[in-house]
XYZ file of C-alpha atoms in Angstrom:
115
model
C -26.655 39.921 6.808
C -29.098 41.801 4.587
C -29.696 41.131 0.905
C -30.339 44.061 -1.450
C -31.080 43.834 -5.159
C -29.813 46.679 -7.342
C -30.296 47.311 -11.051
C -27.207 48.674 -12.798
C -26.292 49.509 -16.375
C -24.927 46.766 -18.604
C -21.476 48.393 -18.583
C -21.355 48.699 -14.797
C -22.631 45.143 -14.419
C -19.806 43.845 -16.600
C -17.261 45.790 -14.574
C -18.669 44.492 -11.291
C -18.550 40.901 -12.533
C -14.758 41.163 -12.446
C -14.933 41.454 -8.642
C -17.693 39.108 -7.434
C -16.003 38.462 -4.087
C -15.442 42.192 -3.419
C -18.913 43.648 -4.076
C -19.513 44.510 -0.429
C -16.154 46.311 -0.254
C -16.965 48.252 -3.440
C -20.286 49.413 -2.016
C -18.735 50.307 1.352
C -15.963 52.361 -0.252
C -18.392 54.216 -2.495
C -20.726 54.882 0.424
C -17.860 56.217 2.566
C -16.913 58.633 -0.202
C -20.509 59.822 -0.629
C -20.935 60.316 3.114
C -17.688 62.279 3.251
C -18.866 64.498 0.410
C -22.193 65.134 2.137
C -20.554 66.016 5.426
C -18.161 68.389 3.697
C -15.212 66.395 5.036
C -12.798 67.935 2.527
C -9.259 68.598 3.687
C -6.496 70.888 2.539
C -2.792 70.024 2.460
C -2.062 70.885 6.106
C -5.172 69.096 7.398
C -4.277 65.932 5.460
C -0.735 65.918 6.870
C -2.009 66.580 10.403
C -4.542 63.767 10.125
C -1.964 61.283 8.827
C 0.385 62.238 11.665
C -2.317 61.764 14.324
C -2.456 57.960 14.092
C -5.951 57.994 12.555
C -8.343 55.068 12.511
C -8.777 53.183 9.215
C -12.190 54.834 8.862
C -10.657 58.314 9.190
C -8.030 57.470 6.572
C -10.589 56.092 4.129
C -12.680 59.252 4.522
C -9.840 61.584 3.440
C -10.895 63.721 0.496
C -8.882 66.673 -0.758
C -10.731 69.971 -0.848
C -11.956 71.243 -4.234
C -9.434 74.091 -3.913
C -6.599 71.615 -3.343
C -7.702 69.566 -6.361
C -7.952 72.692 -8.530
C -4.484 73.842 -7.513
C -2.961 70.445 -8.349
C -4.787 70.411 -11.709
C -3.480 73.899 -12.512
C 0.081 72.927 -11.618
C -0.167 69.759 -13.720
C -1.452 71.784 -16.677
C 1.446 74.232 -16.325
C 3.857 71.309 -16.126
C 2.478 69.829 -19.360
C 2.807 73.134 -21.206
C 6.301 73.769 -19.861
C 5.295 76.969 -18.049
C 5.719 75.684 -14.499
C 8.142 77.740 -12.389
C 10.713 76.139 -10.100
C 8.550 77.140 -7.126
C 5.478 75.607 -8.789
C 7.444 72.457 -9.552
C 8.408 72.090 -5.880
C 4.783 72.692 -4.863
C 3.517 70.089 -7.340
C 6.075 67.564 -6.120
C 4.935 68.152 -2.523
C 1.283 67.656 -3.493
C 2.050 64.491 -5.432
C 3.963 63.140 -2.440
C 0.975 63.843 -0.191
C -1.327 62.119 -2.682
C 0.994 59.096 -2.734
C 1.067 58.945 1.077
C -2.725 59.106 1.245
C -3.054 56.310 -1.325
C -0.624 54.149 0.635
C -2.446 54.879 3.901
C -5.802 54.023 2.307
C -4.451 50.757 0.896
C -3.080 49.862 4.340
C -6.374 50.854 6.005
C -8.347 48.651 3.600
C -6.133 45.664 4.369
C -6.540 46.168 8.110
C -10.186 47.215 8.186
């Protein structure tokens, strides 16, 4: 075990105090996300589905990050939905994306419990 001292803002320190027994997990999850971003490990809709269907390791699941294009598309569809300008085709597409997001969240929660 290694001990590291880190200075954080007052606000962040207060937030972290809510989870004293999970600090290592918080750091690990943040580090995994940063490493995924650096490696360009962004996935589109088809890649996410293929990965989930391939019986991935918990590490592979936790590293899933939607591509910037995927995120932009979902944001655009959500904006159209809020303004009432979303077509039936767009509504079906948004529903599919939200289902994928839900599946990824469930897979990540399961991976964290079993990691």
